Short mmCIF file of C-alpha atoms in Angstrom, two decimals:
data_model
loop_
_atom_site.label_atom_id
_atom_site.label_comp_id
_atom_site.label_asym_id
_atom_site.label_seq_id
_atom_site.Cartn_x
_atom_site.Cartn_y
_atom_site.Cartn_z
CA UNK B 1 -4.75 -61.92 -67.56
CA UNK B 2 -6.55 -64.46 -66.93
CA UNK B 3 -5.05 -66.94 -69.93
CA UNK B 4 -2.02 -65.79 -68.23
CA UNK B 5 -2.38 -66.44 -65.01
CA UNK B 6 -3.97 -69.48 -64.79
CA UNK B 7 -1.05 -71.64 -65.07
CA UNK B 8 0.06 -69.70 -62.58
CA UNK B 9 -2.41 -70.55 -60.44
CA UNK B 10 -2.27 -74.36 -61.54
CA UNK B 11 1.23 -74.40 -60.24
CA UNK B 12 0.23 -72.99 -56.61
CA UNK B 13 -2.41 -75.29 -55.06
CA UNK B 14 -2.21 -73.86 -51.98
CA UNK B 15 -3.54 -70.71 -53.99
CA UNK B 16 -5.81 -72.21 -56.85
CA UNK B 17 -7.63 -73.62 -53.72
CA UNK B 18 -8.17 -70.50 -51.71
CA UNK B 19 -9.58 -69.04 -55.01
CA UNK B 20 -11.93 -71.76 -56.22
CA UNK B 21 -13.21 -71.63 -52.43
CA UNK B 22 -13.14 -68.57 -51.19
CA UNK B 23 -11.91 -66.04 -53.25
CA UNK B 24 -14.58 -66.16 -56.60
CA UNK B 25 -17.57 -67.48 -54.27
CA UNK B 26 -16.70 -63.95 -52.08
CA UNK B 27 -16.09 -62.13 -55.22
CA UNK B 28 -19.50 -62.90 -57.32
CA UNK B 29 -22.02 -63.82 -55.26
CA UNK B 30 -21.38 -62.64 -51.97
CA UNK B 31 -19.82 -59.17 -52.96
CA UNK B 32 -22.96 -58.18 -55.30
CA UNK B 33 -25.32 -58.76 -52.70
CA UNK B 34 -23.61 -57.19 -50.85
CA UNK B 35 -22.62 -53.29 -51.84
CA UNK B 36 -26.52 -53.57 -53.60
CA UNK B 37 -28.11 -54.34 -49.95
CA UNK B 38 -26.63 -51.31 -48.54
CA UNK B 39 -27.07 -50.24 -45.59
CA UNK B 40 -30.38 -47.23 -43.88
CA UNK B 41 -29.52 -44.31 -42.99
CA UNK B 42 -32.28 -42.84 -40.15
CA UNK B 43 -32.58 -39.03 -40.92
CA UNK B 44 -34.01 -38.43 -37.49
CA UNK B 45 -30.84 -40.21 -36.29
CA UNK B 46 -28.58 -38.11 -38.48
CA UNK B 47 -30.29 -34.60 -37.46
CA UNK B 48 -30.13 -35.66 -33.45
CA UNK B 49 -26.09 -36.49 -34.49
CA UNK B 50 -25.47 -32.89 -36.38
CA UNK B 51 -27.34 -31.27 -33.13
CA UNK B 52 -24.83 -32.65 -30.04
CA UNK B 53 -21.92 -32.52 -33.42
CA UNK B 54 -22.34 -28.23 -35.08
CA UNK B 55 -22.29 -26.83 -31.17
CA UNK B 56 -19.70 -28.67 -29.74
CA UNK B 57 -17.33 -28.05 -32.84
CA UNK B 58 -18.23 -24.35 -32.61
CA UNK B 59 -17.04 -24.02 -28.84
CA UNK B 60 -13.80 -26.03 -29.91
CA UNK B 61 -13.07 -23.79 -32.43
CA UNK B 62 -13.73 -20.32 -30.14
CA UNK B 63 -11.62 -22.15 -27.41
CA UNK B 64 -9.05 -22.33 -30.21
CA UNK B 65 -9.09 -19.45 -31.11
CA UNK B 66 -8.67 -18.45 -27.13
CA UNK B 67 -5.11 -19.41 -27.16
CA UNK B 68 -4.22 -16.58 -30.51
CA UNK B 69 -2.51 -14.14 -29.45
CA UNK B 70 -3.52 -10.91 -30.10
CA UNK B 71 -0.66 -9.86 -32.19
CA UNK B 72 0.09 -13.39 -34.10
CA UNK B 73 0.43 -12.62 -37.57
CA UNK B 74 -0.79 -15.61 -40.18
CA UNK B 75 1.83 -17.68 -42.19
CA UNK B 76 -0.18 -16.67 -45.02
CA UNK B 77 -0.27 -13.48 -47.46
CA UNK B 78 -3.47 -14.14 -49.80
CA UNK B 79 -5.49 -11.24 -48.60
CA UNK B 80 -8.87 -13.36 -48.62
CA UNK B 81 -7.27 -15.42 -46.01
CA UNK B 82 -6.53 -12.62 -43.72
CA UNK B 83 -9.15 -11.36 -43.81
CA UNK B 84 -10.76 -14.12 -42.59
CA UNK B 85 -8.42 -14.74 -39.08
CA UNK B 86 -6.98 -17.69 -37.51
CA UNK B 87 -8.54 -20.85 -38.75
CA UNK B 88 -8.35 -23.90 -36.21
CA UNK B 89 -8.76 -26.26 -39.12
CA UNK B 90 -5.95 -25.16 -41.24
CA UNK B 91 -2.77 -27.20 -40.39
CA UNK B 92 -0.25 -24.99 -41.95
CA UNK B 93 -2.02 -22.53 -39.52
CA UNK B 94 -1.79 -25.19 -36.37
CA UNK B 95 2.05 -25.78 -37.39
CA UNK B 96 2.80 -22.57 -36.86
CA UNK B 97 1.47 -21.35 -33.90
CA UNK B 98 2.19 -24.85 -32.01
CA UNK B 99 6.14 -24.63 -32.66
CA UNK B 100 7.44 -21.23 -34.29
CA UNK B 101 4.68 -19.58 -31.21
CA UNK B 102 4.24 -21.85 -28.08
CA UNK B 103 7.95 -23.58 -29.30
CA UNK B 104 6.32 -26.90 -28.09
CA UNK B 105 8.34 -30.16 -29.12
CA UNK B 106 8.09 -30.46 -32.85
CA UNK B 107 8.03 -33.79 -33.32
CA UNK B 108 7.70 -35.17 -37.46
CA UNK B 109 8.22 -31.53 -38.80
CA UNK B 110 5.63 -29.25 -38.72
CA UNK B 111 2.94 -32.35 -38.61
CA UNK B 112 -0.06 -31.74 -36.83
CA UNK B 113 -1.36 -35.16 -37.17
CA UNK B 114 -3.67 -37.19 -34.81
CA UNK B 115 -0.96 -38.94 -33.46
CA UNK B 116 1.17 -36.19 -32.35
CA UNK B 117 -0.86 -33.67 -30.64
CA UNK B 118 -2.10 -37.33 -28.49
CA UNK B 119 2.17 -37.07 -27.79
CA UNK B 120 1.67 -33.19 -27.07
CA UNK B 121 -1.16 -33.37 -24.64
CA UNK B 122 -0.48 -31.92 -21.56
CA UNK B 123 1.88 -29.58 -23.14
CA UNK B 124 -0.35 -27.24 -23.79
CA UNK B 125 -4.25 -26.67 -23.20
CA UNK B 126 -4.99 -25.40 -26.96
CA UNK B 127 -3.73 -29.60 -28.04
CA UNK B 128 -6.70 -30.48 -26.20
CA UNK B 129 -8.85 -28.10 -27.83
CA UNK B 130 -7.55 -29.60 -31.30
CA UNK B 131 -8.17 -32.83 -30.70
CA UNK B 132 -11.74 -32.51 -29.78
CA UNK B 133 -12.33 -29.81 -33.07
CA UNK B 134 -10.82 -32.16 -35.21
CA UNK B 135 -12.52 -35.18 -33.28
CA UNK B 136 -16.07 -33.67 -34.22
CA UNK B 137 -15.56 -31.84 -37.44
CA UNK B 138 -14.85 -35.88 -38.53
CA UNK B 139 -17.76 -36.84 -37.08
CA UNK B 140 -19.93 -34.66 -39.49
CA UNK B 141 -17.89 -34.94 -42.91
CA UNK B 142 -19.22 -39.06 -41.93
CA UNK B 143 -22.61 -37.50 -41.22
CA UNK B 144 -22.60 -35.60 -44.39
CA UNK B 145 -21.68 -38.17 -46.49
CA UNK B 146 -24.25 -40.49 -45.15
CA UNK B 147 -26.79 -37.70 -46.41
CA UNK B 148 -25.50 -37.48 -50.16
CA UNK B 149 -24.50 -41.48 -51.11
CA UNK B 150 -27.79 -42.29 -49.49
CA UNK B 151 -30.17 -43.65 -52.39
CA UNK B 152 -34.19 -42.23 -52.63
CA UNK B 153 -34.48 -45.16 -50.56
CA UNK B 154 -32.59 -44.06 -47.88
CA UNK B 155 -29.79 -46.43 -48.21
CA UNK B 156 -26.11 -45.94 -48.47
CA UNK B 157 -23.83 -48.28 -50.48
CA UNK B 158 -20.13 -48.84 -49.70
CA UNK B 159 -17.25 -49.87 -52.41
CA UNK B 160 -15.57 -53.26 -51.08
CA UNK B 161 -11.94 -54.00 -52.21
CA UNK B 162 -10.64 -58.01 -52.09
CA UNK B 163 -6.98 -56.76 -51.68
CA UNK B 164 -4.92 -58.95 -53.05
CA UNK B 165 -1.44 -58.35 -50.51
CA UNK B 166 -3.70 -59.47 -47.17
CA UNK B 167 -6.61 -60.96 -48.21
CA UNK B 168 -8.68 -57.60 -46.25
CA UNK B 169 -11.42 -56.17 -47.04
CA UNK B 170 -10.72 -52.40 -47.29
CA UNK B 171 -14.32 -50.26 -48.06
CA UNK B 172 -14.79 -46.65 -49.78
CA UNK B 173 -17.76 -44.46 -50.91
CA UNK B 174 -18.47 -43.76 -48.05
CA UNK B 175 -16.15 -45.90 -45.63
CA UNK B 176 -17.76 -47.99 -43.24
CA UNK B 177 -14.75 -48.74 -41.55
CA UNK B 178 -13.81 -45.75 -40.05
CA UNK B 179 -17.48 -44.80 -38.34
CA UNK B 180 -16.44 -44.07 -35.36
CA UNK B 181 -17.10 -46.01 -31.96
CA UNK B 182 -19.41 -43.51 -30.94
CA UNK B 183 -22.94 -44.41 -30.39
CA UNK B 184 -24.74 -41.61 -31.32
CA UNK B 185 -22.74 -41.81 -34.81
CA UNK B 186 -23.43 -45.17 -35.38
CA UNK B 187 -27.22 -45.37 -33.83
CA UNK B 188 -27.90 -43.03 -37.35
CA UNK B 189 -26.78 -46.56 -39.35
CA UNK B 190 -29.52 -49.03 -39.17
CA UNK B 191 -32.44 -51.64 -40.48
CA UNK B 192 -34.77 -50.14 -42.49
CA UNK B 193 -38.54 -50.76 -40.82
CA UNK B 194 -39.76 -54.46 -40.17
CA UNK B 195 -36.37 -54.99 -40.54
CA UNK B 196 -33.48 -55.41 -38.24
CA UNK B 197 -29.65 -55.58 -37.49
CA UNK B 198 -28.34 -59.35 -36.55
CA UNK B 199 -25.25 -57.54 -35.26
CA UNK B 200 -22.00 -60.34 -34.89
CA UNK B 201 -18.28 -60.04 -34.30
CA UNK B 202 -15.43 -62.32 -33.82
CA UNK B 203 -14.89 -62.69 -29.86
CA UNK B 204 -10.60 -61.34 -29.81
CA UNK B 205 -9.85 -63.31 -33.03
CA UNK B 206 -6.99 -62.33 -33.75
CA UNK B 207 -5.48 -63.18 -30.06
CA UNK B 208 -7.40 -66.47 -30.99
CA UNK B 209 -5.26 -67.01 -34.01
CA UNK B 210 -1.50 -66.19 -32.41
CA UNK B 211 -2.30 -68.45 -29.61
CA UNK B 212 -3.05 -71.58 -32.30
CA UNK B 213 0.20 -70.73 -33.97
CA UNK B 214 2.61 -69.81 -31.32
CA UNK B 215 0.92 -72.85 -29.52
CA UNK B 216 1.52 -70.70 -26.27
CA UNK B 217 -0.07 -73.61 -23.15
CA UNK B 218 -1.62 -70.18 -21.02
CA UNK B 219 -3.09 -68.87 -23.61
CA UNK B 220 -4.49 -71.81 -25.39
CA UNK B 221 -5.72 -72.36 -21.73
CA UNK B 222 -7.38 -69.12 -21.09
CA UNK B 223 -9.02 -69.07 -24.32
CA UNK B 224 -10.25 -72.98 -24.56
CA UNK B 225 -11.18 -71.69 -21.06
CA UNK B 226 -13.10 -69.29 -22.14
CA UNK B 227 -11.42 -66.84 -19.68
CA UNK B 228 -10.94 -62.74 -20.25
CA UNK B 229 -7.42 -62.57 -21.96
CA UNK B 230 -7.11 -59.67 -21.33
CA UNK B 231 -8.04 -59.86 -17.88
CA UNK B 232 -6.17 -62.43 -16.97
CA UNK B 233 -2.56 -60.94 -18.24
CA UNK B 234 -3.85 -57.62 -16.27
CA UNK B 235 -3.64 -60.67 -13.45
CA UNK B 236 -0.42 -61.86 -14.16
CA UNK B 237 1.39 -58.54 -14.52
CA UNK B 238 -0.93 -55.79 -11.95
CA UNK B 239 -0.41 -58.84 -9.48
CA UNK B 240 -3.95 -58.76 -8.83
CA UNK B 241 -6.23 -62.23 -8.56
CA UNK B 242 -8.74 -62.87 -12.03
CA UNK B 243 -12.08 -62.84 -9.63
CA UNK B 244 -10.92 -59.38 -7.98
CA UNK B 245 -10.72 -57.54 -11.08
CA UNK B 246 -13.64 -58.83 -12.02
CA UNK B 247 -15.40 -57.77 -9.28
CA UNK B 248 -14.06 -54.61 -9.34
CA UNK B 249 -15.21 -54.21 -12.60
CA UNK B 250 -18.12 -55.36 -12.45
CA UNK B 251 -18.89 -52.57 -9.39
CA UNK B 252 -17.97 -49.88 -12.43
CA UNK B 253 -13.88 -48.99 -10.43
CA UNK B 254 -12.19 -46.89 -13.02
CA UNK B 255 -9.16 -47.95 -11.54
CA UNK B 256 -9.35 -51.70 -12.30
CA UNK B 257 -11.09 -50.41 -16.39
CA UNK B 258 -8.36 -49.21 -16.63
CA UNK B 259 -6.10 -52.41 -15.56
CA UNK B 260 -7.95 -53.70 -17.95
CA UNK B 261 -7.51 -51.48 -20.33
CA UNK B 262 -3.46 -51.15 -20.18
CA UNK B 263 -3.35 -55.17 -20.25
CA UNK B 264 -5.60 -54.96 -23.70
CA UNK B 265 -3.09 -52.98 -25.31
CA UNK B 266 -0.06 -54.93 -23.94
CA UNK B 267 -1.41 -57.79 -25.47
CA UNK B 268 -2.18 -56.49 -28.74
CA UNK B 269 0.86 -54.48 -29.39
CA UNK B 270 3.01 -57.63 -28.06
CA UNK B 271 1.71 -60.08 -29.94
CA UNK B 272 3.17 -58.98 -32.92
CA UNK B 273 6.41 -58.22 -31.26
CA UNK B 274 6.61 -54.62 -30.56
CA UNK B 275 9.47 -53.57 -28.29
CA UNK B 276 9.22 -51.08 -25.28
CA UNK B 277 9.11 -47.69 -26.97
CA UNK B 278 6.92 -48.88 -29.53
CA UNK B 279 4.52 -50.21 -26.81
CA UNK B 280 4.37 -46.86 -24.71
CA UNK B 281 3.43 -44.80 -28.54
CA UNK B 282 0.80 -47.99 -29.50
CA UNK B 283 -0.28 -47.96 -25.85
CA UNK B 284 -0.99 -44.12 -25.85
CA UNK B 285 -2.47 -43.95 -29.67
CA UNK B 286 -4.68 -46.80 -29.34
CA UNK B 287 -6.04 -46.70 -25.75
CA UNK B 288 -4.89 -43.29 -24.75
CA UNK B 289 -3.36 -45.47 -21.95
CA UNK B 290 0.17 -43.50 -20.63
CA UNK B 291 3.12 -45.19 -20.26
CA UNK B 292 6.83 -45.02 -18.95
CA UNK B 293 9.63 -46.24 -21.29
CA UNK B 294 9.99 -48.45 -17.12
CA UNK B 295 6.61 -49.67 -17.15
CA UNK B 296 6.49 -50.57 -20.53
CA UNK B 297 9.87 -52.17 -19.97
CA UNK B 298 9.25 -54.35 -17.06
CA UNK B 299 5.53 -54.95 -18.32
CA UNK B 300 7.01 -56.54 -21.98
CA UNK B 301 9.10 -58.88 -19.92
CA UNK B 302 6.13 -60.35 -17.50
CA UNK B 303 4.17 -60.88 -20.77
CA UNK B 304 6.69 -62.71 -22.71
CA UNK B 305 7.62 -64.70 -18.96
CA UNK B 306 3.48 -65.61 -19.10
CA UNK B 307 3.35 -66.51 -22.45
CA UNK B 308 6.95 -67.97 -23.10
CA UNK B 309 5.82 -69.56 -27.08
CA UNK B 310 4.81 -66.37 -28.61
CA UNK B 311 8.71 -65.44 -28.76
CA UNK B 312 9.20 -68.81 -30.37
CA UNK B 313 7.09 -68.46 -33.00
CA UNK B 314 8.35 -64.81 -33.70
CA UNK B 315 11.34 -66.03 -34.24
CA UNK B 316 9.76 -68.98 -36.82
CA UNK B 317 8.67 -66.69 -38.61
CA UNK B 318 11.28 -63.84 -38.90
CA UNK B 319 13.32 -67.69 -39.82
CA UNK B 320 10.67 -68.21 -43.01
CA UNK B 321 10.64 -65.08 -44.16
CA UNK B 322 14.38 -65.19 -44.28
CA UNK B 323 14.37 -68.33 -45.85
CA UNK B 324 11.47 -67.80 -48.54
CA UNK B 325 10.64 -64.61 -48.57
CA UNK B 326 7.23 -65.01 -48.22
CA UNK B 327 4.98 -66.52 -44.65
CA UNK B 328 1.64 -68.68 -45.52
CA UNK B 329 -1.48 -68.35 -43.28
CA UNK B 330 -2.48 -72.05 -41.99
CA UNK B 331 -5.43 -71.95 -44.70
CA UNK B 332 -2.46 -71.12 -47.68
CA UNK B 333 -2.65 -67.78 -48.44
CA UNK B 334 0.60 -66.25 -49.46
CA UNK B 335 2.09 -63.48 -48.05
CA UNK B 336 4.96 -62.58 -50.16
CA UNK B 337 8.06 -60.43 -48.71
CA UNK B 338 10.87 -59.98 -51.02
CA UNK B 339 12.47 -56.45 -49.34
CA UNK B 340 13.16 -58.92 -46.77
CA UNK B 341 16.30 -58.44 -49.07
CA UNK B 342 16.59 -55.20 -49.14
CA UNK B 343 19.92 -53.85 -47.97
CA UNK B 344 17.65 -51.21 -45.98
CA UNK B 345 17.20 -52.00 -42.22
CA UNK B 346 14.48 -50.13 -41.74
CA UNK B 347 13.09 -52.00 -44.58
CA UNK B 348 13.64 -55.47 -43.64
CA UNK B 349 12.47 -54.89 -40.20
CA UNK B 350 8.88 -54.27 -41.44
CA UNK B 351 9.08 -57.02 -43.17
CA UNK B 352 10.00 -58.97 -40.58
CA UNK B 353 6.82 -57.25 -38.57
CA UNK B 354 4.71 -58.43 -41.93
CA UNK B 355 5.51 -61.72 -41.78
CA UNK B 356 4.13 -61.77 -37.91
CA UNK B 357 1.41 -59.81 -38.47
CA UNK B 358 0.03 -61.44 -42.51
CA UNK B 359 -0.41 -64.58 -41.03
CA UNK B 360 -2.73 -63.30 -38.36
CA UNK B 361 -4.65 -60.83 -40.05
CA UNK B 362 -4.99 -62.16 -43.20
CA UNK B 363 -6.42 -65.33 -41.49
CA UNK B 364 -8.75 -63.05 -39.23
CA UNK B 365 -9.91 -61.05 -42.65
CA UNK B 366 -10.47 -65.05 -44.76
CA UNK B 367 -12.41 -66.62 -41.47
CA UNK B 368 -15.24 -63.43 -42.15
CA UNK B 369 -14.55 -64.11 -45.90
CA UNK B 370 -15.83 -67.69 -45.45
CA UNK B 371 -18.64 -67.55 -42.90
CA UNK B 372 -19.85 -64.35 -45.58
CA UNK B 373 -20.04 -67.38 -48.51
CA UNK B 374 -21.62 -70.33 -45.87
CA UNK B 375 -24.28 -67.91 -44.71
CA UNK B 376 -24.79 -66.55 -48.45
CA UNK B 377 -25.25 -70.82 -49.42
CA UNK B 378 -28.65 -70.90 -47.02
CA UNK B 379 -29.71 -67.38 -46.21
CA UNK B 380 -32.82 -66.66 -48.90
CA UNK B 381 -32.89 -63.15 -50.11
CA UNK B 382 -37.21 -63.48 -48.79
CA UNK B 383 -35.25 -62.79 -45.29
CA UNK B 384 -32.57 -60.52 -45.89
CA UNK B 385 -29.44 -59.51 -47.18
CA UNK B 386 -25.72 -59.28 -45.84
CA UNK B 387 -25.13 -55.14 -45.02
CA UNK B 388 -21.88 -54.89 -43.15
CA UNK B 389 -18.47 -56.05 -43.72
CA UNK B 390 -16.47 -54.32 -40.50
CA UNK B 391 -12.68 -55.86 -40.18
CA UNK B 392 -13.96 -59.06 -37.62
CA UNK B 393 -18.32 -57.94 -37.59
CA UNK B 394 -21.00 -59.13 -39.47
CA UNK B 395 -23.73 -57.23 -40.11
CA UNK B 396 -27.04 -58.73 -41.50
CA UNK B 397 -30.14 -57.01 -42.32
CA UNK B 398 -32.94 -59.47 -41.05
CA UNK B 399 -36.88 -59.36 -41.46
CA UNK B 400 -38.19 -58.47 -37.97
CA UNK B 401 -40.26 -61.71 -37.73
CA UNK B 402 -37.48 -64.07 -39.11
CA UNK B 403 -34.39 -62.57 -36.32
CA UNK B 404 -35.11 -65.29 -33.83
CA UNK B 405 -34.75 -67.60 -36.35
CA UNK B 406 -31.66 -66.89 -38.45
CA UNK B 407 -29.74 -65.37 -35.75
CA UNK B 408 -28.35 -68.59 -34.24
CA UNK B 409 -28.19 -70.70 -36.87
CA UNK B 410 -25.71 -67.27 -38.26
CA UNK B 411 -23.48 -67.57 -35.24
CA UNK B 412 -23.21 -71.29 -35.61
CA UNK B 413 -21.50 -71.07 -38.73
CA UNK B 414 -19.59 -68.27 -38.05
CA UNK B 415 -18.31 -69.97 -35.14
CA UNK B 416 -17.52 -72.98 -37.14
CA UNK B 417 -16.00 -71.95 -40.68
CA UNK B 418 -15.23 -75.25 -43.30
CA UNK B 419 -11.27 -75.14 -42.67
CA UNK B 420 -11.53 -78.26 -43.65
CA UNK B 421 -11.72 -77.35 -47.46
CA UNK B 422 -8.67 -75.64 -47.18
CA UNK B 423 -6.26 -77.60 -44.54
CA UNK B 424 -6.13 -81.00 -42.31
CA UNK B 425 -5.41 -79.11 -39.41
CA UNK B 426 -7.48 -78.81 -37.08
CA UNK B 427 -7.97 -74.61 -35.17
CA UNK B 428 -6.89 -75.82 -31.36
CA UNK B 429 -9.13 -72.84 -29.42
CA UNK B 430 -12.39 -72.15 -29.73
CA UNK B 431 -14.03 -69.65 -32.39
CA UNK B 432 -16.33 -67.49 -30.49
CA UNK B 433 -18.68 -64.90 -32.00
CA UNK B 434 -20.87 -62.76 -29.76
CA UNK B 435 -23.84 -61.66 -31.61
CA UNK B 436 -26.91 -58.39 -31.03
CA UNK B 437 -30.06 -57.86 -32.32
CA UNK B 438 -30.63 -53.88 -33.09
CA UNK B 439 -32.56 -51.45 -34.99
CA UNK B 440 -29.84 -49.18 -34.50
CA UNK B 441 -25.23 -49.95 -35.60
CA UNK B 442 -25.17 -49.93 -31.53
#
């Protein structure tokens, strides 16, 4: 394959440069250390998490069973299943109960997937019990996988896969990237005795990349002035001064917090050219924010009035993919989208969506990979190792007495990625990284 592909690589200078200076160093130098180093499992925290989850799971299981009618006939023929009775973990039985017995709206051909249940919330009390039950089951699955997969020294070693289509990392056995953002679950993972975790997160990196690509003056000004972009959007759309919202949020005002949460859903939904109906669904699934279609339409119009250069960038990306059947990120990563030629309008619409998404999400991932390669050049194994890469987050396990030295150095490398190796273009807004030092992945 190398003999066949190298000549093709030579014909694409930007891809060759990306391969030589990012993908190959990451794959051969960083990734093996990342997998071999691993993340430490605190067994005391794991037991505490299980002790919290198991009774809660059992409580919601009983709640589900309390809603099952006494004369309910199970949709199964197996004697064993009939003897066990209703199983709250069975999608088939839940589907039959929800749609055939309780007559709830069947949105997706009997599906009881999480997005469907979120849409059904409020239509019957059993729905919330199912969501909570499944949530605890999911947490217990994570905890059990960590117990099973940890090595004799107490470390788990996730496998990372560099996906060629998008350039993003995926992760399996266990999937660290899907770990729920619940404190008592994440705190099971951390650093071994004598070490701490240095946890770094690119702040709103996808929105910063959108600001750079679109050159939207309002968005660029917000990031250049180190403003809270979600607060800025909230202030503009809801007509409340930013300072008032900031004070109210600091004082614990739940209404102000909800307003910022809505603005966050609007920001992340609309920068990727989402319609009003899509925004309603996205806000509900991702942030549990309820929007009416009228609200979503009104806020979508207000958003694009404020950030008026973003639609121009959307049109530019869509035009490019129709002409070239591909889009290219700032550093030369190519995303081929030949499905733009399809006669199926839904397939074409998905290709147009990817033409907007890919250069943003690909560059966000590449910045994280770049920083990992650069840190690897200077971080000695005697000081610590890269323990995890989770979306926009980098987790380093560093000796406790060396953390003070390495924290600012790693942060500086991440905030100043070597973009000049890949492009002469300057990034037009500041790249900011938030960091913390902890014994646990808090």
